Coordinates of C-alpha atoms and ligand atoms in Angstrom, one line a residue:
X1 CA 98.9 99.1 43.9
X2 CA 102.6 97.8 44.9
X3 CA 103.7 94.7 46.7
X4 CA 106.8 93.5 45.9
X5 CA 108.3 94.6 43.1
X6 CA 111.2 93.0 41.4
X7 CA 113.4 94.4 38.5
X8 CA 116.0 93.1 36.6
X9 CA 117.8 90.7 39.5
X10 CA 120.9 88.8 39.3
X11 CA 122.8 86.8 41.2
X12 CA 125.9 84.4 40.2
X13 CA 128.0 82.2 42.4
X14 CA 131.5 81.5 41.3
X15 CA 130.9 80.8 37.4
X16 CA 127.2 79.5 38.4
X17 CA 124.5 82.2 37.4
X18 CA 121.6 81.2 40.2
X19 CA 119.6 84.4 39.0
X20 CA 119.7 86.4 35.6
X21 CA 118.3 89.5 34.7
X22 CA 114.7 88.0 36.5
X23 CA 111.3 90.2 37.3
X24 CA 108.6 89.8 39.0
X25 CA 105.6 91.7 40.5
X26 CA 103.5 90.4 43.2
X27 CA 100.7 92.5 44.0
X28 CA 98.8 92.2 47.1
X29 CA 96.6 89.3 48.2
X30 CA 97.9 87.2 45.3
X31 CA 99.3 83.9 46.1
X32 CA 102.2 83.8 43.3
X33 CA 104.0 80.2 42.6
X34 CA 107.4 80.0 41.9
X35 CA 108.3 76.7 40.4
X36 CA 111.3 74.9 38.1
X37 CA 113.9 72.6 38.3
X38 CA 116.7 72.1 40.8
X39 CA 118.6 74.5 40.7
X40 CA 116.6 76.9 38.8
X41 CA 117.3 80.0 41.3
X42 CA 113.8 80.1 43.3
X43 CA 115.3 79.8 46.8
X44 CA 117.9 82.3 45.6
X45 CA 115.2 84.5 44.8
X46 CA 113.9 83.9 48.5
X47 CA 117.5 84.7 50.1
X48 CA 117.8 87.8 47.8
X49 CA 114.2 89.1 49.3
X50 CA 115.1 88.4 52.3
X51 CA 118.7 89.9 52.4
X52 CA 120.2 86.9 53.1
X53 CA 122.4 87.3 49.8
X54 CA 123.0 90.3 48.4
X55 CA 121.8 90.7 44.6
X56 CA 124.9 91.6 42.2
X57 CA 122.7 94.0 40.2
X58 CA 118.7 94.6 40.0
X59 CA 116.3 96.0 42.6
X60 CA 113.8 94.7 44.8
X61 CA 111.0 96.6 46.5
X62 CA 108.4 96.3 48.8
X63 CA 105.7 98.9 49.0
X64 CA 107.7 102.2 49.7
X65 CA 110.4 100.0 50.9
X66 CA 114.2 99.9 48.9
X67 CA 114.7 96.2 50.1
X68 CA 118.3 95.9 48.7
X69 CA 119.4 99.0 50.7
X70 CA 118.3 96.9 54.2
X71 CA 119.7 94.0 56.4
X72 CA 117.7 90.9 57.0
X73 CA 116.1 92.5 60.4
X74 CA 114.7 95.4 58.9
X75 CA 113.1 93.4 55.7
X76 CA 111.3 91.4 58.6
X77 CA 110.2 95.1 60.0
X78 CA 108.7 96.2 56.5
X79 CA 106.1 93.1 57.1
X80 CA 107.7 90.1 55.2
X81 CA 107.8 86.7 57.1
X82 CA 109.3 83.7 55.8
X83 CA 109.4 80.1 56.5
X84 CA 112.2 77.9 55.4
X85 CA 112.9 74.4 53.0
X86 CA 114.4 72.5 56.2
X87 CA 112.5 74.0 59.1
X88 CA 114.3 76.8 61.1
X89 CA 112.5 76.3 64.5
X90 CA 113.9 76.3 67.9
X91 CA 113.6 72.4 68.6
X92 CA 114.0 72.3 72.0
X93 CA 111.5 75.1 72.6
X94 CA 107.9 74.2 72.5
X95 CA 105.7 75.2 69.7
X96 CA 104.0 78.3 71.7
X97 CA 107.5 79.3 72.5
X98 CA 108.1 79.3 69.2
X99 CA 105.4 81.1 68.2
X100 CA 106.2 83.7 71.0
X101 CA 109.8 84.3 70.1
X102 CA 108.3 84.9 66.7
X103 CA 106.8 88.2 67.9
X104 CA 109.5 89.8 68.9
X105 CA 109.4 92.0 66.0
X106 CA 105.9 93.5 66.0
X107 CA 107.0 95.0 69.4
X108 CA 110.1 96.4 67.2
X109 CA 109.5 100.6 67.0
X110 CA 107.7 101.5 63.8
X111 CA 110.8 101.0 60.7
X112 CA 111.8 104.3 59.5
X113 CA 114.0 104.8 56.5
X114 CA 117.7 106.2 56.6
X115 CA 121.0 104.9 58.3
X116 CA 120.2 107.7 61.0
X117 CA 116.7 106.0 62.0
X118 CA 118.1 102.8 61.8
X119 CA 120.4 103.6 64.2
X120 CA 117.7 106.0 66.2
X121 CA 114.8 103.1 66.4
X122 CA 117.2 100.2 67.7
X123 CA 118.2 102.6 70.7
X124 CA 114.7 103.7 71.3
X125 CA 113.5 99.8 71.4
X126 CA 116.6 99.2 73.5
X127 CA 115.9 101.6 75.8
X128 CA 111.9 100.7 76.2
X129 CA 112.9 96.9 76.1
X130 CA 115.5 97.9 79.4
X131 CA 113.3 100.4 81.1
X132 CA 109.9 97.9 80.7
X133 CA 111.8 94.7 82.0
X134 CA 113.4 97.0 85.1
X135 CA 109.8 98.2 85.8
X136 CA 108.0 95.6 84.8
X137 CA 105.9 98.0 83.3
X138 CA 102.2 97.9 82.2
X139 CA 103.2 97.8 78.2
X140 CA 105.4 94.9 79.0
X141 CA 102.6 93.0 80.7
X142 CA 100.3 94.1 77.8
X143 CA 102.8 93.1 75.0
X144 CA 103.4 89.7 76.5
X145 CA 99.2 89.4 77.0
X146 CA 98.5 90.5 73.3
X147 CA 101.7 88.3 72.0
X148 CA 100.0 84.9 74.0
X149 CA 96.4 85.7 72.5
X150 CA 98.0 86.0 69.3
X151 CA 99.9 82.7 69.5
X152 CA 96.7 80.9 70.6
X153 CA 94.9 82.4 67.7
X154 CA 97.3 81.6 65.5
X155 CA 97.4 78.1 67.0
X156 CA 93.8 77.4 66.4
X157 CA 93.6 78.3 63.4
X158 CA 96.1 76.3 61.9
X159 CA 94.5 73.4 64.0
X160 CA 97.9 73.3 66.3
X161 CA 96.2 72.8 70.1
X162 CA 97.3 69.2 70.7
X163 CA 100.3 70.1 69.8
X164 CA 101.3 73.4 71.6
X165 CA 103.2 72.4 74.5
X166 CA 105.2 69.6 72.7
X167 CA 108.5 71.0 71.9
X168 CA 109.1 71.2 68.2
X169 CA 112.0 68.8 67.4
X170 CA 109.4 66.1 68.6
X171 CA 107.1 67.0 65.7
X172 CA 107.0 64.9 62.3
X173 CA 108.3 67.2 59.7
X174 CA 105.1 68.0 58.0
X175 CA 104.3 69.4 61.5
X176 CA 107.0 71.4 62.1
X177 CA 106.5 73.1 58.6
X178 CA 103.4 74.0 59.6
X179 CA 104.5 75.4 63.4
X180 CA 107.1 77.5 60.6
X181 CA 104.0 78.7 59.2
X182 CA 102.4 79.5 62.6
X183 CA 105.3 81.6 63.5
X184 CA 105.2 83.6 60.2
X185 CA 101.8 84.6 61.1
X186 CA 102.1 85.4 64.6
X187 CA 104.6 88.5 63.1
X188 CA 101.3 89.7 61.5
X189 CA 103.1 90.5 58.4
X190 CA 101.8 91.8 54.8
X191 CA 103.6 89.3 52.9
X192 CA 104.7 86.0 53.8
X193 CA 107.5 83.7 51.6
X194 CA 106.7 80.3 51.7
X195 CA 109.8 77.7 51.2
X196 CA 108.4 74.3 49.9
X197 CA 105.6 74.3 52.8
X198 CA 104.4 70.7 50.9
X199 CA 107.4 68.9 51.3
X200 CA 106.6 66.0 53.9
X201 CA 103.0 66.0 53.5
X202 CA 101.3 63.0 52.6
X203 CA 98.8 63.3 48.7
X204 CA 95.7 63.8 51.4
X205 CA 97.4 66.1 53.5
X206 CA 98.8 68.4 50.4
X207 CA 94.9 69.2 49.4
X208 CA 94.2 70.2 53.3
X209 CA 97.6 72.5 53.0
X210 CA 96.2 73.9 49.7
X211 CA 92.7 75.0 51.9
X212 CA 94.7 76.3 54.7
X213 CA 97.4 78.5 52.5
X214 CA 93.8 79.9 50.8
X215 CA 92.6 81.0 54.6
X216 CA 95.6 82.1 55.6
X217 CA 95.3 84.4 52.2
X218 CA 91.9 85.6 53.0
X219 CA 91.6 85.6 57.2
X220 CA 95.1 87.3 57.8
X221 CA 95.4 89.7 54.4
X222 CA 98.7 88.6 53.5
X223 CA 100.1 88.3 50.0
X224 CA 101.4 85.1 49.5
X225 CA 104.6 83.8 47.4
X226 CA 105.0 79.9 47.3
X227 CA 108.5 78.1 46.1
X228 CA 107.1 74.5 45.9
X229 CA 107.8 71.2 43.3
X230 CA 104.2 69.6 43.8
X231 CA 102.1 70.6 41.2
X232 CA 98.8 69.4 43.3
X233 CA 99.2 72.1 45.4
X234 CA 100.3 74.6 43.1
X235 CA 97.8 74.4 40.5
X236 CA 94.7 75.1 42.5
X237 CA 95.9 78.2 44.7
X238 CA 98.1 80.3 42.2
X239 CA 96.7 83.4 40.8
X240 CA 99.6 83.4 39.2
X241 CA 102.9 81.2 38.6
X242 CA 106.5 82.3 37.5
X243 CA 108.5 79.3 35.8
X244 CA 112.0 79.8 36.7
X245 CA 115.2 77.7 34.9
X246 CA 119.0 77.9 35.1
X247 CA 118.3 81.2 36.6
X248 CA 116.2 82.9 33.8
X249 CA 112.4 83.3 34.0
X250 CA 110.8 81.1 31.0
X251 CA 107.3 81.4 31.3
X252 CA 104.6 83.6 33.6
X253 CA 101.0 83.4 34.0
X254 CA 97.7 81.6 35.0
X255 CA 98.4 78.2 36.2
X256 CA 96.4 77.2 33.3
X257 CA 98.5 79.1 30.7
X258 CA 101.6 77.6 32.2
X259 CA 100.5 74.1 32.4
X260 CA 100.1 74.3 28.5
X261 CA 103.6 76.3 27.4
X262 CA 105.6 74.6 25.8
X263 CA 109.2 75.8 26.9
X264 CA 107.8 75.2 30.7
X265 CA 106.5 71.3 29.3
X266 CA 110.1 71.1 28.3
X267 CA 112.1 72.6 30.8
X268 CA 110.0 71.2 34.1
X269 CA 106.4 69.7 33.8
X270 CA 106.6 67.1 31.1
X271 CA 104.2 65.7 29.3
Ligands
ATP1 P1 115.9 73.4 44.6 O1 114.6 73.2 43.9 O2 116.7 72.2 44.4 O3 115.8 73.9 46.0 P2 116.5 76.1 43.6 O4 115.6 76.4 42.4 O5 116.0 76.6 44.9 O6 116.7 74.5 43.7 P3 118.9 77.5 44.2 O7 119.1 76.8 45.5 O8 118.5 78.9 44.2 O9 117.9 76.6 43.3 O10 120.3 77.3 43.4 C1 120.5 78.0 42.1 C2 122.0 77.7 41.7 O11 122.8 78.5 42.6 C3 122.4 76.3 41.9 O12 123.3 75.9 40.9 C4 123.1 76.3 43.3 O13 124.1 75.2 43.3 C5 123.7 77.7 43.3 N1 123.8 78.2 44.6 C6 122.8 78.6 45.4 N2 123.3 79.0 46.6 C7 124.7 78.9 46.5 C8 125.8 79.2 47.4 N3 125.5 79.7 48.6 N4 127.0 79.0 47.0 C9 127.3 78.5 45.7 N5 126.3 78.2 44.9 C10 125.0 78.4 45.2

């Protein structure tokens, strides 16, 4: 079994250490929480994953995958999607535009590792990407087909129809996070990394987001890490939750045997 695999990770700003000496193991199709204070590191932990900072010391793996040794494009070509805190969509685009701009990396060339097939696959996928569009060749019509079918799948499922053709910086936030989620799954990836995916959601609407992040789980096969301060939600989905504060993990386990720890009570839950 391996999923993501994360050893020793740290990460400081300035004088501020946002990460310190954390690890954690996600193992596939769990749905993992990661929750703490402000400021406790969590969406540090997300940009490290996803390359968007570089760690100054740890490792991070996915499957066979060195994730620390890649740039952000390739971590998205080893099969980890992500959605963001503030909604990273293309606003004036509509939402199956979106969702078809989000594909563009399951046409990428199957991710090799080594600097030299790095360099190898973006010139093949160049090449094809040229060549196809010149021709108008029967793979491109195929991968625009398959990459529509996929969008309206994707689009039913999450319950998104009367909303396709609106363009997204129309839609109420709580909308727009879940057109972010839409777009994560169209990439058909192994893992997705969920950024707060509660925050605008009415109490009734946070129980409905709980289902759907459950069925996304179980219909698409994807592993499932959740940063997210509402406790509603993640209480009932974790398999597992990973307390995080000032940067250092405090507490890891059933949602139960966080709820009841005593250094978590203090540093973030309460009584
Ligand atoms: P929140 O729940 O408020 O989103 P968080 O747990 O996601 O918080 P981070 O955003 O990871 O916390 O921040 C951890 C610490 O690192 C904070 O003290 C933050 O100010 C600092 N930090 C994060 N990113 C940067 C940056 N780019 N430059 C400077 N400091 C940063």
């Amino acid at each position: 079994m391996t999923g993501l695999e994360i050893r020793e990770l740290t990460r400081s700003f300035g004088g501020i250490i946002a990460l310190d000496d954390v690890s954690l193991d996600v193992h596939p199709g769990e749905i993992v929480s990661l929750i703490g204070p402000n400021g406790a590191g969590k969406t540090t932990l997300f940009n490290c994953i996803s390359r968007i900072y570089d760690p100054d010391r740890g490792s991070i793996r996915f499957d066979d995958y060195d994730l620390v040794k890649m740039g952000p494009d390739d971590v998205v070509n080893t099969g980890i999607a992500r959605t963001f805190q503030n909604v990273e969509l293309f606003k004036t685009m509509t939402v199956i535009q979106n969702l078809l701009v989000g594909q563009h990396s399951r046409f990428s060339p199957p991710l090799r590792k080594g600097l030299f097939w790095r360099h190898a696959n973006a010139a093949i996928h160049a090449f094809r990407e040229v060549f196809a569009c010149a021709a108008r060749l029967p793979t491109s019509w195929r991968e625009e087909r398959l990459a529509r079918d996929t969008a309206e799948e994707v689009v039913k499922f999450l319950g998104l129809e009367q909303v396709k053709n609106i363009p997204a910086g129309a839609l109420s936030f709580g909308i727009q996070k879940n057109v972010e989620l839409a777009r994560a799954l169209v990439a058909r990836p192994r893992m997705i990394l969920l950024d707060e995916p509660a925050s605008g959601l009415s109490h009734e609407e946070l129980g409905h987001l709980g289902e759907v992040i459950k069925s996304v789980r179980d219909e698409f096969r994807v592993t499932i890490l959740v940063v997210e301060h509402h406790m509603e939600l993640v209480m009932p989905i974790s398999d597992r939750i990973c307390v995080l504060n000032f940067g250092r993990k405090i507490a890891e386990g059933t949602p139960a045997e966080v709820q009841s720890n005593p250094a978590v009570i203090e540093a973030y839950l309460g009584e």
